């Protein structure tokens, strides 16, 4: 069993308040199930799934038609012909949720505010059937290069890649039909993938990220057209980066939350934490702990601009 | 340059019309994109091939766009040849000139036939190991 206290006592102290169950520890210790998404920009769904079925045992991801867990042991998915042709994208199953919730229409204008490495951007492009426009933004050049490489391999024709601080999109007031803010976070949901996230975790970073996330969500909401959908997500389980950020938006705008009706097991969102009370509407958010669906931890909120 | 690319597509692959825009950058590298209603500075498009002295040579991702529109110079290959091709090897064929390779329902790039083999242009970062399964 993973020794949180031995590796990072500050983390252990904090997460005792978030999930102190035995199951949480067990699943944080368990390797992630490999999963992929079929890229329908490069071929028909049936043609690609038929090809994959010849080689792998596929287990559908219940909340994403294009997603599959690979039950067969796969050594180096990057060395498969399907990956190199862009027929599939290696993507953690829970991270397929935000684009499913966003559900963008072909021909619309979408902002992906923190887009790199591009898993969700390419998923959005396939839902838009390569029609319309996605502003795929990220703040770091090293991450932009990976994003462009993935857009290339997946055959995305509708992306404009920009390198800006996401908060500057505030000036594009009421411009976008849909916005995805998959915010930079403390990555605790990804500890199952790599223990480095546990070693690197610091509480002061969580507070700094929470402040940044509040700035980003306000800009994302400003850029959204009335009637449009904003999806906010992180791969952190800390309420300071999730419910508190959504609460900040609700307190400062006329934003409304919508329930997320997907076949996903979930935990109840926090309505208070760290001495702070949140708007009870945050109950509509989707909080996923690793043991819920045997995935990474994840948080998703669906917001409508009234 | 753009007109030259369109001319090559028509002459060599029998393509009358494309459903995306193209832009030719340095060294004849051709990029495909679709227009965006928002004017914003940034990178656009994907690399779809290079305008060479002897014609237009589509990239792997270019072959996915151009292949379905092509009326000639498309060569179908089987599973074993597809793996050989994607691992960077030439494959035997009597064809000459640039051809798009089709494997099952997918397009796997472009090569140049000399009457004996089709020369491989799969870049190193897109190759698979020779021991990979199809």
Short mmCIF file of N, CA and C in Angstrom, two decimals, chain A residues 127-233:
data_model
loop_
_atom_site.label_atom_id
_atom_site.label_comp_id
_atom_site.label_asym_id
_atom_site.label_seq_id
_atom_site.Cartn_x
_atom_site.Cartn_y
_atom_site.Cartn_z
N UNK A 127 -15.89 15.74 -32.58
CA UNK A 127 -17.32 15.99 -32.37
C UNK A 127 -17.81 17.09 -33.31
N UNK A 128 -16.92 18.03 -33.66
CA UNK A 128 -17.29 19.12 -34.58
C UNK A 128 -17.14 18.70 -36.04
N UNK A 129 -16.72 17.46 -36.26
CA UNK A 129 -16.56 16.89 -37.60
C UNK A 129 -15.65 17.77 -38.47
N UNK A 130 -14.65 18.36 -37.84
CA UNK A 130 -13.68 19.22 -38.55
C UNK A 130 -14.36 20.40 -39.26
N UNK A 131 -15.45 20.91 -38.68
CA UNK A 131 -16.15 22.08 -39.23
C UNK A 131 -16.33 23.11 -38.12
N UNK A 132 -15.97 24.37 -38.40
CA UNK A 132 -16.05 25.41 -37.38
C UNK A 132 -14.65 25.87 -37.03
N UNK A 133 -14.45 26.25 -35.79
CA UNK A 133 -13.12 26.72 -35.40
C UNK A 133 -12.88 26.50 -33.90
N UNK A 134 -11.70 25.99 -33.58
CA UNK A 134 -11.30 25.83 -32.18
C UNK A 134 -10.07 26.71 -31.94
N UNK A 135 -10.17 27.61 -30.99
CA UNK A 135 -8.98 28.34 -30.56
C UNK A 135 -8.34 27.48 -29.48
N UNK A 136 -7.21 26.88 -29.84
CA UNK A 136 -6.52 25.97 -28.92
C UNK A 136 -5.35 26.72 -28.30
N UNK A 137 -5.52 27.10 -27.05
CA UNK A 137 -4.54 27.97 -26.40
C UNK A 137 -3.75 27.23 -25.33
N UNK A 138 -2.51 27.60 -25.18
CA UNK A 138 -1.75 27.18 -24.01
C UNK A 138 -0.69 28.24 -23.74
N UNK A 139 -0.12 28.16 -22.56
CA UNK A 139 0.75 29.27 -22.16
C UNK A 139 2.23 28.96 -22.36
N UNK A 140 2.59 27.67 -22.49
CA UNK A 140 4.01 27.31 -22.57
C UNK A 140 4.39 26.81 -23.96
N UNK A 141 5.51 27.27 -24.48
CA UNK A 141 5.95 26.89 -25.83
C UNK A 141 6.21 25.38 -25.93
N UNK A 142 6.80 24.78 -24.86
CA UNK A 142 7.11 23.35 -24.92
C UNK A 142 5.81 22.54 -25.05
N UNK A 143 4.76 23.02 -24.39
CA UNK A 143 3.47 22.32 -24.44
C UNK A 143 2.77 22.60 -25.77
N UNK A 144 2.99 23.78 -26.33
CA UNK A 144 2.39 24.13 -27.62
C UNK A 144 2.91 23.19 -28.71
N UNK A 145 4.20 22.87 -28.65
CA UNK A 145 4.79 22.00 -29.68
C UNK A 145 4.14 20.61 -29.64
N UNK A 146 3.89 20.10 -28.44
CA UNK A 146 3.24 18.78 -28.32
C UNK A 146 1.81 18.87 -28.85
N UNK A 147 1.15 19.98 -28.52
CA UNK A 147 -0.22 20.19 -28.99
C UNK A 147 -0.28 20.18 -30.53
N UNK A 148 0.61 20.93 -31.16
CA UNK A 148 0.61 21.00 -32.63
C UNK A 148 0.89 19.62 -33.23
N UNK A 149 1.80 18.89 -32.62
CA UNK A 149 2.13 17.55 -33.11
C UNK A 149 0.91 16.62 -33.03
N UNK A 150 0.14 16.73 -31.95
CA UNK A 150 -1.05 15.88 -31.82
C UNK A 150 -2.18 16.31 -32.76
N UNK A 151 -2.31 17.62 -32.98
CA UNK A 151 -3.32 18.10 -33.94
C UNK A 151 -2.97 17.59 -35.34
N UNK A 152 -1.68 17.58 -35.64
CA UNK A 152 -1.20 17.09 -36.93
C UNK A 152 -1.55 15.61 -37.12
N UNK A 153 -1.17 14.81 -36.14
CA UNK A 153 -1.37 13.35 -36.26
C UNK A 153 -2.85 13.00 -36.33
N UNK A 154 -3.68 13.79 -35.67
CA UNK A 154 -5.12 13.49 -35.65
C UNK A 154 -5.88 14.14 -36.81
N UNK A 155 -5.18 14.91 -37.64
CA UNK A 155 -5.83 15.49 -38.83
C UNK A 155 -6.81 16.61 -38.52
N UNK A 156 -6.51 17.43 -37.50
CA UNK A 156 -7.41 18.53 -37.13
C UNK A 156 -7.13 19.75 -38.01
N UNK A 157 -8.13 20.16 -38.79
CA UNK A 157 -7.97 21.29 -39.72
C UNK A 157 -8.52 22.59 -39.17
N UNK A 158 -9.24 22.53 -38.06
CA UNK A 158 -10.01 23.70 -37.63
C UNK A 158 -9.41 24.40 -36.41
N UNK A 159 -8.20 24.03 -36.04
CA UNK A 159 -7.60 24.64 -34.84
C UNK A 159 -6.74 25.85 -35.20
N UNK A 160 -6.84 26.87 -34.37
CA UNK A 160 -5.87 27.99 -34.38
C UNK A 160 -5.15 27.89 -33.06
N UNK A 161 -3.86 27.67 -33.10
CA UNK A 161 -3.10 27.48 -31.87
C UNK A 161 -2.52 28.81 -31.42
N UNK A 162 -2.88 29.22 -30.21
CA UNK A 162 -2.37 30.49 -29.69
C UNK A 162 -1.59 30.24 -28.40
N UNK A 163 -0.67 31.14 -28.10
CA UNK A 163 0.13 31.01 -26.88
C UNK A 163 -0.08 32.28 -26.04
N UNK A 164 -1.05 32.22 -25.16
CA UNK A 164 -1.38 33.40 -24.33
C UNK A 164 -1.67 32.95 -22.91
N UNK A 165 -1.58 33.87 -22.00
CA UNK A 165 -2.12 33.66 -20.66
C UNK A 165 -3.64 33.58 -20.84
N UNK A 166 -4.24 32.50 -20.43
CA UNK A 166 -5.68 32.30 -20.65
C UNK A 166 -6.54 33.45 -20.16
N UNK A 167 -6.07 34.16 -19.15
CA UNK A 167 -6.86 35.25 -18.57
C UNK A 167 -7.06 36.40 -19.56
N UNK A 168 -6.20 36.46 -20.61
CA UNK A 168 -6.35 37.55 -21.59
C UNK A 168 -7.58 37.35 -22.48
N UNK A 169 -8.16 36.14 -22.45
CA UNK A 169 -9.36 35.92 -23.27
C UNK A 169 -10.60 36.63 -22.72
N UNK A 170 -10.44 37.24 -21.58
CA UNK A 170 -11.53 38.03 -20.98
C UNK A 170 -12.02 39.09 -21.96
N UNK A 171 -11.08 39.61 -22.78
CA UNK A 171 -11.45 40.70 -23.70
C UNK A 171 -12.35 40.23 -24.86
N UNK A 172 -12.38 38.92 -25.12
CA UNK A 172 -13.26 38.41 -26.19
C UNK A 172 -14.67 38.18 -25.61
N UNK A 173 -15.26 39.25 -25.14
CA UNK A 173 -16.52 39.15 -24.42
C UNK A 173 -17.66 38.60 -25.28
N UNK A 174 -18.38 37.61 -24.77
CA UNK A 174 -19.56 37.03 -25.44
C UNK A 174 -19.27 36.54 -26.87
N UNK A 175 -18.08 35.98 -27.10
CA UNK A 175 -17.65 35.66 -28.46
C UNK A 175 -17.77 34.16 -28.81
N UNK A 176 -17.57 33.29 -27.83
CA UNK A 176 -17.46 31.85 -28.12
C UNK A 176 -18.77 31.09 -27.82
N UNK A 177 -19.07 30.15 -28.70
CA UNK A 177 -20.27 29.32 -28.49
C UNK A 177 -20.08 28.34 -27.32
N UNK A 178 -18.85 27.91 -27.13
CA UNK A 178 -18.56 26.97 -26.05
C UNK A 178 -17.11 27.17 -25.61
N UNK A 179 -16.87 26.95 -24.33
CA UNK A 179 -15.50 27.10 -23.79
C UNK A 179 -15.18 25.90 -22.91
N UNK A 180 -13.99 25.34 -23.12
CA UNK A 180 -13.48 24.32 -22.22
C UNK A 180 -12.32 24.92 -21.44
N UNK A 181 -12.41 24.87 -20.13
CA UNK A 181 -11.28 25.25 -19.29
C UNK A 181 -10.87 24.01 -18.49
N UNK A 182 -9.91 23.28 -19.04
CA UNK A 182 -9.32 22.15 -18.34
C UNK A 182 -8.10 22.75 -17.63
N UNK A 183 -8.33 23.22 -16.43
CA UNK A 183 -7.40 24.15 -15.80
C UNK A 183 -6.10 23.49 -15.32
N UNK A 184 -5.02 24.26 -15.34
CA UNK A 184 -3.78 23.77 -14.71
C UNK A 184 -4.07 23.50 -13.23
N UNK A 185 -3.58 22.38 -12.72
CA UNK A 185 -3.95 21.98 -11.36
C UNK A 185 -2.82 21.22 -10.69
N UNK A 186 -3.07 20.78 -9.47
CA UNK A 186 -2.01 20.08 -8.72
C UNK A 186 -1.89 18.61 -9.11
N UNK A 187 -2.69 18.17 -10.06
CA UNK A 187 -2.56 16.84 -10.68
C UNK A 187 -2.65 15.66 -9.72
N UNK A 188 -3.35 15.83 -8.63
CA UNK A 188 -3.39 14.70 -7.68
C UNK A 188 -4.15 13.50 -8.25
N UNK A 189 -5.07 13.79 -9.16
CA UNK A 189 -5.78 12.69 -9.81
C UNK A 189 -4.86 11.81 -10.62
N UNK A 190 -3.68 12.35 -10.95
CA UNK A 190 -2.74 11.61 -11.81
C UNK A 190 -1.67 10.86 -11.04
N UNK A 191 -1.80 10.85 -9.70
CA UNK A 191 -0.79 10.14 -8.89
C UNK A 191 -0.72 8.66 -9.27
N UNK A 192 -1.86 8.11 -9.66
CA UNK A 192 -1.87 6.70 -10.09
C UNK A 192 -0.98 6.47 -11.29
N UNK A 193 -0.87 7.50 -12.12
CA UNK A 193 -0.05 7.38 -13.32
C UNK A 193 1.43 7.55 -12.98
N UNK A 194 1.69 8.47 -12.05
CA UNK A 194 3.08 8.77 -11.76
C UNK A 194 3.20 9.35 -10.34
N UNK A 195 4.00 8.68 -9.50
CA UNK A 195 4.15 9.13 -8.11
C UNK A 195 4.85 10.48 -8.00
N UNK A 196 5.42 10.97 -9.11
CA UNK A 196 6.12 12.26 -9.03
C UNK A 196 5.14 13.36 -8.60
N UNK A 197 3.85 13.19 -8.99
CA UNK A 197 2.84 14.20 -8.62
C UNK A 197 2.62 14.22 -7.10
N UNK A 198 2.82 13.08 -6.46
CA UNK A 198 2.69 13.01 -5.00
C UNK A 198 3.90 13.68 -4.34
N UNK A 199 5.07 13.39 -4.90
CA UNK A 199 6.30 13.96 -4.33
C UNK A 199 6.33 15.48 -4.50
N UNK A 200 5.82 15.96 -5.65
CA UNK A 200 5.89 17.39 -5.96
C UNK A 200 4.82 18.22 -5.26
N UNK A 201 3.77 17.56 -4.77
CA UNK A 201 2.61 18.27 -4.22
C UNK A 201 2.97 19.15 -3.02
N UNK A 202 2.52 20.39 -3.02
CA UNK A 202 2.70 21.30 -1.88
C UNK A 202 1.39 22.06 -1.67
N UNK A 203 1.00 22.25 -0.43
CA UNK A 203 -0.27 22.94 -0.14
C UNK A 203 -0.24 24.39 -0.65
N UNK A 204 0.92 25.02 -0.54
CA UNK A 204 0.99 26.42 -1.00
C UNK A 204 0.72 26.52 -2.51
N UNK A 205 1.12 25.46 -3.25
CA UNK A 205 0.84 25.45 -4.70
C UNK A 205 -0.66 25.35 -4.95
N UNK A 206 -1.34 24.58 -4.12
CA UNK A 206 -2.80 24.42 -4.27
C UNK A 206 -3.47 25.78 -4.13
N UNK A 207 -3.05 26.56 -3.13
CA UNK A 207 -3.65 27.89 -2.92
C UNK A 207 -3.32 28.83 -4.09
N UNK A 208 -2.09 28.73 -4.60
CA UNK A 208 -1.69 29.58 -5.73
C UNK A 208 -2.48 29.17 -6.98
N UNK A 209 -2.64 27.86 -7.17
CA UNK A 209 -3.40 27.38 -8.33
C UNK A 209 -4.87 27.79 -8.24
N UNK A 210 -5.42 27.73 -7.02
CA UNK A 210 -6.82 28.09 -6.82
C UNK A 210 -7.05 29.55 -7.25
N UNK A 211 -6.10 30.40 -6.93
CA UNK A 211 -6.20 31.82 -7.29
C UNK A 211 -6.14 31.97 -8.82
N UNK A 212 -5.21 31.25 -9.43
CA UNK A 212 -5.08 31.29 -10.90
C UNK A 212 -6.35 30.75 -11.56
N UNK A 213 -6.87 29.63 -11.04
CA UNK A 213 -8.07 29.01 -11.62
C UNK A 213 -9.28 29.95 -11.55
N UNK A 214 -9.35 30.72 -10.48
CA UNK A 214 -10.47 31.69 -10.34
C UNK A 214 -10.35 32.77 -11.42
N UNK A 215 -9.14 33.21 -11.67
CA UNK A 215 -8.92 34.20 -12.73
C UNK A 215 -9.26 33.63 -14.10
N UNK A 216 -8.87 32.38 -14.32
CA UNK A 216 -9.13 31.74 -15.61
C UNK A 216 -10.62 31.50 -15.85
N UNK A 217 -11.32 31.05 -14.80
CA UNK A 217 -12.74 30.74 -14.99
C UNK A 217 -13.55 32.03 -15.24
N UNK A 218 -13.13 33.12 -14.62
CA UNK A 218 -13.83 34.40 -14.85
C UNK A 218 -13.61 34.85 -16.30
N UNK A 219 -12.40 34.67 -16.82
CA UNK A 219 -12.10 35.04 -18.21
C UNK A 219 -12.86 34.13 -19.18
N UNK A 220 -12.89 32.84 -18.86
CA UNK A 220 -13.58 31.86 -19.71
C UNK A 220 -15.07 32.21 -19.80
N UNK A 221 -15.64 32.58 -18.66
CA UNK A 221 -17.07 32.92 -18.63
C UNK A 221 -17.34 34.21 -19.40
N UNK A 222 -16.44 35.16 -19.29
CA UNK A 222 -16.58 36.42 -20.03
C UNK A 222 -16.58 36.15 -21.54
N UNK A 223 -15.71 35.25 -21.99
CA UNK A 223 -15.55 34.97 -23.42
C UNK A 223 -16.74 34.18 -24.00
N UNK A 224 -17.54 33.60 -23.12
CA UNK A 224 -18.66 32.76 -23.56
C UNK A 224 -19.88 33.58 -23.97
N UNK A 225 -20.54 33.15 -25.06
CA UNK A 225 -21.79 33.81 -25.49
C UNK A 225 -22.91 33.48 -24.51
N UNK A 226 -23.89 34.36 -24.35
CA UNK A 226 -25.07 34.00 -23.55
C UNK A 226 -25.72 32.74 -24.16
N UNK A 227 -26.08 31.82 -23.31
CA UNK A 227 -26.67 30.56 -23.78
C UNK A 227 -25.61 29.49 -24.03
N UNK A 228 -24.35 29.89 -24.02
CA UNK A 228 -23.27 28.94 -24.30
C UNK A 228 -22.90 28.10 -23.08
N UNK A 229 -22.12 27.05 -23.34
CA UNK A 229 -21.71 26.13 -22.28
C UNK A 229 -20.23 26.33 -21.97
N UNK A 230 -19.92 26.43 -20.69
CA UNK A 230 -18.53 26.42 -20.21
C UNK A 230 -18.34 25.16 -19.39
N UNK A 231 -17.34 24.37 -19.77
CA UNK A 231 -17.00 23.20 -18.96
C UNK A 231 -15.69 23.49 -18.24
N UNK A 232 -15.73 23.36 -16.92
CA UNK A 232 -14.54 23.54 -16.10
C UNK A 232 -14.13 22.18 -15.57
N UNK A 233 -12.86 21.83 -15.74
CA UNK A 233 -12.42 20.53 -15.24
C UNK A 233 -10.99 20.61 -14.72
#
